[in-house]
Amino acid sequence: MRSARTRVRPGFRLLEGRSQAPSAARVLIADDDAAIREFIAVHLRAAGFEVTVAADGWQALEMVATVRPHVVTLDAGMPGLSGRQVASILRSDPATSSIRTVLLWPARTEHDHAGDAADGIDACLTKPFDPGELIAAVWGLAGTR
Amino acid sequence: MGELPAYHLKRPRLTDRVGRASACVIVGGAGYGKSVLAAESCEEFGTPAISTSLETGGVSAAMLPHRLRSAAARVGLSDLAARMDHAAAAGPAGALDAMLEALCDQGAVFVIDEIQNAEPAAVSLLTRLAGLLGRGQRLLLLGRHVAPELERLRLDGSADWLDTTDLAMSVEEVAALCRDGFGLAVTDADAHRLWSATDGWAAAVVLAASAARSAGRPLLAGGVLSGSAGLLAGLVDQILGGLPGSLVAAVGQAAHLPLLDDPVAEAATGVPGLLGEISRVGLPLQAGDDGWSRLAGPVQDLLTARTSAEPGTLLRAAGAYARRGRPDLAAELLIGAGHTAEAGALLAAMTPQQAERLGLDELAGLVDRLPPAVIARHPRVLVHIARECEPPAALHRRARALEQALELLGEPPADPAVAREVHAELARDLVRDNEQAAGEELAVRVLAQTGPAEQQTQARLLDTLGRAAARTKDDQHLGFAEERLAMAARSYRALGLWSWLSYTLLILGFWVHFDRGAIDQAVSCIDEALAVIPDRRQQRSVILTFRAEVLDSVGRYDEAAASLEEAEAIARVIGDVRVRAYVAWERARALSQQGDAAATLASIHAAESFRSDWFDGCGGEFLADAADWLDRAGYHDVALQYLDRAQEHSEYEGFEVERARAMMLARSGDPEAAERHLVELAASPLFEPVERWRIQLLRALAAHRRGDPRAAGLATEALELAARLGYPALPFLKERSAAERVLGLVTATGHPLAAALEGMTFPVSVTLLGGFGVTRGGRAVDVPPGQGRQLVKLVATAGGRISAEAATEALWPEAEPEVGANRLRTVLNRLRESAGDVVVREDRQLRLAPDATTDVHSFEADARRALALAGQRSLEAVSAARAALARYHGDLLPDDPYEPWAELPREQLRRNALALLDLCAGFAASTEDLDEAVRCLERAIEMAPDEEERYLAAARHLITQGRRGAARGILDRARAVVADLGVEPPAALRELEQRVRGRDASVTPV
């Protein structure tokens, strides 16, 4: 069983001793699996984030305009528009380029992270991940907005 | 059975009577020596003693077998405990029958103390048990008084009966106890005076002698009080008079605790070293064989009557019991003292693992004693009960417990987190009952409501959601299933919920990775499922059958066979007919793939002979598999009969029946209908991707049979699908006849896969451990006796490769090099003619055929892994060691004892196997699975009979179990070994011999 792996872009410092999410930090969760979506939402909400969910990549892009999230967590394996594609679109549009992204990889896949930064991916986690690691990653990204 | 006290006096006039009867009822007040008599009798019998004491709250018929099961487990009779666990679903009588059956070839004594606390139905069960005892089995029922129903045993002569008249000590016994037990210089007159004062009441005699010895004063020096009760009180007061007041109060409080040891006594009373003080002043403490002590019954009665327990004492003691892993004792203590609210809170706060260790009957027995108001405040106890209701027979009870929990929680629920635990279980039930959509909807809704601290509930929900998704075999659902199950497994691992983790990994490995066609991932996941439960044999045996299915499906027959052998060995020991059926079912699959129709049918019959409740659950699937496999192997008519039976039995397994029907139609039925059925089958969301190639292959066959030109295209697709799984030979392995019939069609298209497959041979497997054999693709290869056979053995033993010169030298040491080379050439040619390419020559090297495997190589790899893991102190080492040992069927080439080239490898392999057996024996002993420890040691002794350490280790375990006769036997064998070696018997051997033989010398019979 692979252990969860976190890759946070250099320069993003995880905040220690936190008690509440960075003020008014909004997170959009995009995952086609309702179970995983809700699981992530439960933990991010409990950590103090304002959470909205999307069931696929297209819906996530639509919701970005209204939600104006600071961080988007993206399932890499969503059908239609993949998580990587959504991240790339967000980064290429000046209106959304400041949104930070966390990509969640499926358990079985091996990943080449070479193109992550260019594709607008700020952090990666592999499923199954520790909710604490996800919160830490989102926290770090939200804190740098 | 408790240990005999150091001052014990043998009383043959009583033990002889007990020994003559198969059942014996011993009735008398506290302190008459009933328990000591039972302990002494058990020592005399030299057979295991399964001993339990029934608590004052009352013991029901349902609880009685559980108590005996726990007693068996306590003394390391792990096989018996496992059998009783397995038989629990058959009800109390069934569990006791299983107990007797497990012990049918060996003696045992069942001791039930405080029989007055048995409820009427439990008494009936004991009466029944008395009538069913086999040879060497005895039943001792001890009580202060007994139920009238037991009188029947006396009246019909089926039990001997001892009462206080028999139990009271004689003057001679009083004198002997004082002199030999306590070292007091007493005259006959002193003894008579004490006997008169006590009426021979053993407790008072012991107390008086103990007080005299501790104080260094004459017997009854503090004055004799009339009447035994007054005497006892006077003696206790005399003894306690030697203690400061604070310690006297602490002793009074400790008397309220059912079992004592230093940490518990200190936690409860705040006095460190209290037990030492009690012993020092002369209050007798009875030591049990489980590390616990208790005050002598009459003393305890006296002290508890004098002072009531302080609530703080009981609560602190309960906490200490719970910390020591005995929540049952804690709850029992609290309930007995009326602190039911605290007992309810304690039971509710248990982890699922603690509840699992307690078991359904024990847990339900405790919960039944809680007032409704307490259960209403702690409905989580009902969730524990529901989770323990796993056997099909208990599902109704599970539903009732969950329903009751919800009612008690109210709406909105008084405790939302517990309500979510209940709903998580309900979602699980919906998925189990094939209501996936409703189960998933409920689980996701509940998951969204959980808080971050509810990790266990979240994991349970993700687990359920994973199982639900895994029922549908398309890529998306299998992807969901994988992620959900992996997340659940991660949490279970973090929470230490090993049993749940193991089953989740099995589902992930079997239903997701295997069905998807990721064979290596499936095996690795299932291996982890085995590794995390090294002490759960029954669960291991079930998982091993699934492992075998995965391995058989890709032709890894040797590994599959090893798993099935291990599963079968466990199932035999614990009497699990379900697993024995699964083993036979799985063997039938492999035999059918290998084309052996008669053996396939025999194995199917074997599975049916183990028919039990598994048949209600998946009988339709079994019958459908049988039909499919018999048809594949060539028994078409019998296959049709099985298909009809499957159809009749297919309430929930319609898909499996349709699958078998479609396959059979393609092979030997109407090819038009086959196409329709196969297309429908492929479109089913239940159809596993790992089998897609098979659909296309049989569609190709059906098309070929009806002259449809699409046959070649379909056959090509089939071969490509199999190749994509990483197993291009799969069609020839699993559907050999069909594959051979359509291969030509693909060859004609010029497809490169066909060309590769035409020249293909199946991998060769060489067996060297426990005997020699060669198979190719699971089918035996005839290697004629002679030099060719020896050459195969030599090359395989050398690790699969040897120089031609070395081989020549080994086989014909006396021959000139040129002569040897000629002989080698001839032998190689003859071998190729008779057995094909088993050994091939490459320049100056001989080697086994490409892809050939040997059991030696597999064993060595597993052994290396196990020993490396053991070096890292990983629990996985045990699972790996068992897997390796399952391959070790015996010495290397036992039929070639004089071949010099086999000697060194044989010894090295044997050393490795011994190291693995020692590892397994050590682990089994550490988990109190003494039966398994002895089995491992016996197997090791058989392999290395000159190494006396293992005899001694086995003897120690047998003594712990109370099997003194067996221990004596193994020590005799050790002594014979030592004598053969001509060395002095080691001190440990002499000490053990003394323990099994010399006890009699330490006491003086009267």
PDB file of N, CA, C and O in Angstrom, chain A residues 2 7 9-11 25 35 41 45 47 57-58 73 86 88-89 92 103 134 141-142:
ATOM      1  N   ARG A   2       0.617   2.098  -0.940  1.00  0.00           N
ATOM      2  CA  ARG A   2       1.453   3.297  -0.968  1.00  0.00           C
ATOM      3  C   ARG A   2       1.068   4.238   0.150  1.00  0.00           C
ATOM      4  O   ARG A   2      -0.101   4.374   0.484  1.00  0.00           O
ATOM      5  N   ARG A   7       3.619  16.901  -1.900  1.00  0.00           N
ATOM      6  CA  ARG A   7       4.679  17.670  -2.531  1.00  0.00           C
ATOM      7  C   ARG A   7       4.191  19.111  -2.570  1.00  0.00           C
ATOM      8  O   ARG A   7       3.270  19.468  -3.294  1.00  0.00           O
ATOM      9  N   ARG A   9       5.037  23.060  -3.162  1.00  0.00           N
ATOM     10  CA  ARG A   9       6.039  23.817  -3.916  1.00  0.00           C
ATOM     11  C   ARG A   9       6.977  24.544  -2.965  1.00  0.00           C
ATOM     12  O   ARG A   9       6.526  25.085  -1.951  1.00  0.00           O
ATOM     13  N   PRO A  10       8.261  24.579  -3.257  1.00  0.00           N
ATOM     14  CA  PRO A  10       9.203  25.243  -2.376  1.00  0.00           C
ATOM     15  C   PRO A  10       8.756  26.684  -2.108  1.00  0.00           C
ATOM     16  O   PRO A  10       8.217  27.347  -2.984  1.00  0.00           O
ATOM     17  N   GLY A  11       8.984  27.140  -0.939  1.00  0.00           N
ATOM     18  CA  GLY A  11       8.615  28.516  -0.595  1.00  0.00           C
ATOM     19  C   GLY A  11       7.281  28.589   0.090  1.00  0.00           C
ATOM     20  O   GLY A  11       6.931  29.594   0.698  1.00  0.00           O
ATOM     21  N   ALA A  25     -10.850  32.070   4.177  1.00  0.00           N
ATOM     22  CA  ALA A  25     -10.269  31.258   3.106  1.00  0.00           C
ATOM     23  C   ALA A  25     -11.345  30.342   2.539  1.00  0.00           C
ATOM     24  O   ALA A  25     -12.010  29.620   3.277  1.00  0.00           O
ATOM     25  N   ALA A  35     -18.245  10.310  -2.291  1.00  0.00           N
ATOM     26  CA  ALA A  35     -17.757   9.891  -0.973  1.00  0.00           C
ATOM     27  C   ALA A  35     -16.469  10.622  -0.607  1.00  0.00           C
ATOM     28  O   ALA A  35     -16.333  11.172   0.487  1.00  0.00           O
ATOM     29  N   ALA A  41     -14.484  17.467   2.385  1.00  0.00           N
ATOM     30  CA  ALA A  41     -15.240  18.636   2.851  1.00  0.00           C
ATOM     31  C   ALA A  41     -15.365  18.645   4.372  1.00  0.00           C
ATOM     32  O   ALA A  41     -15.209  19.690   5.017  1.00  0.00           O
ATOM     33  N   ARG A  45     -13.868  21.766   6.353  1.00  0.00           N
ATOM     34  CA  ARG A  45     -14.837  22.605   7.098  1.00  0.00           C
ATOM     35  C   ARG A  45     -14.440  22.660   8.572  1.00  0.00           C
ATOM     36  O   ARG A  45     -14.439  23.717   9.183  1.00  0.00           O
ATOM     37  N   ALA A  47     -11.648  22.382   9.796  1.00  0.00           N
ATOM     38  CA  ALA A  47     -10.423  23.168   9.975  1.00  0.00           C
ATOM     39  C   ALA A  47     -10.698  24.661   9.819  1.00  0.00           C
ATOM     40  O   ALA A  47      -9.780  25.470   9.923  1.00  0.00           O
ATOM     41  N   GLY A  57     -14.823  18.490 -13.367  1.00  0.00           N
ATOM     42  CA  GLY A  57     -13.958  19.597 -13.736  1.00  0.00           C
ATOM     43  C   GLY A  57     -14.712  20.775 -14.331  1.00  0.00           C
ATOM     44  O   GLY A  57     -14.432  21.941 -14.030  1.00  0.00           O
ATOM     45  N   TRP A  58     -15.684  20.479 -15.189  1.00  0.00           N
ATOM     46  CA  TRP A  58     -16.441  21.563 -15.837  1.00  0.00           C
ATOM     47  C   TRP A  58     -17.203  22.364 -14.786  1.00  0.00           C
ATOM     48  O   TRP A  58     -17.217  23.596 -14.803  1.00  0.00           O
ATOM     49  N   THR A  73      -9.103  22.030  -4.571  1.00  0.00           N
ATOM     50  CA  THR A  73      -8.536  20.672  -4.562  1.00  0.00           C
ATOM     51  C   THR A  73      -9.141  19.930  -5.745  1.00  0.00           C
ATOM     52  O   THR A  73     -10.357  19.971  -5.957  1.00  0.00           O
ATOM     53  N   VAL A  86      -7.911  21.281 -15.387  1.00  0.00           N
ATOM     54  CA  VAL A  86      -8.585  22.387 -14.690  1.00  0.00           C
ATOM     55  C   VAL A  86      -7.533  23.343 -14.119  1.00  0.00           C
ATOM     56  O   VAL A  86      -7.629  24.570 -14.263  1.00  0.00           O
ATOM     57  N   SER A  88      -4.533  23.851 -15.122  1.00  0.00           N
ATOM     58  CA  SER A  88      -3.864  24.560 -16.194  1.00  0.00           C
ATOM     59  C   SER A  88      -4.726  25.715 -16.703  1.00  0.00           C
ATOM     60  O   SER A  88      -4.237  26.825 -16.949  1.00  0.00           O
ATOM     61  N   ILE A  89      -6.033  25.442 -16.854  1.00  0.00           N
ATOM     62  CA  ILE A  89      -6.951  26.490 -17.327  1.00  0.00           C
ATOM     63  C   ILE A  89      -6.985  27.642 -16.321  1.00  0.00           C
ATOM     64  O   ILE A  89      -6.930  28.817 -16.685  1.00  0.00           O
ATOM     65  N   SER A  92      -3.844  29.730 -16.512  1.00  0.00           N
ATOM     66  CA  SER A  92      -3.621  30.476 -17.753  1.00  0.00           C
ATOM     67  C   SER A  92      -4.533  31.692 -17.876  1.00  0.00           C
ATOM     68  O   SER A  92      -4.297  32.572 -18.686  1.00  0.00           O
ATOM     69  N   LEU A 103      -3.568  18.943  -6.256  1.00  0.00           N
ATOM     70  CA  LEU A 103      -4.001  17.825  -7.102  1.00  0.00           C
ATOM     71  C   LEU A 103      -3.962  16.535  -6.283  1.00  0.00           C
ATOM     72  O   LEU A 103      -2.969  16.246  -5.614  1.00  0.00           O
ATOM     73  N   LEU A 134      -3.662  17.005   4.064  1.00  0.00           N
ATOM     74  CA  LEU A 134      -4.416  17.827   3.119  1.00  0.00           C
ATOM     75  C   LEU A 134      -4.684  19.199   3.733  1.00  0.00           C
ATOM     76  O   LEU A 134      -4.509  20.237   3.067  1.00  0.00           O
ATOM     77  N   LEU A 141      -1.220  26.922   1.309  1.00  0.00           N
ATOM     78  CA  LEU A 141      -1.526  27.636   0.077  1.00  0.00           C
ATOM     79  C   LEU A 141      -2.444  28.830   0.347  1.00  0.00           C
ATOM     80  O   LEU A 141      -2.253  29.908  -0.207  1.00  0.00           O
ATOM     81  N   ALA A 142      -3.418  28.636   1.215  1.00  0.00           N
ATOM     82  CA  ALA A 142      -4.348  29.733   1.527  1.00  0.00           C
ATOM     83  C   ALA A 142      -3.610  30.860   2.238  1.00  0.00           C
ATOM     84  O   ALA A 142      -3.905  32.041   2.024  1.00  0.00           O
TER      85      ALA A 142
END
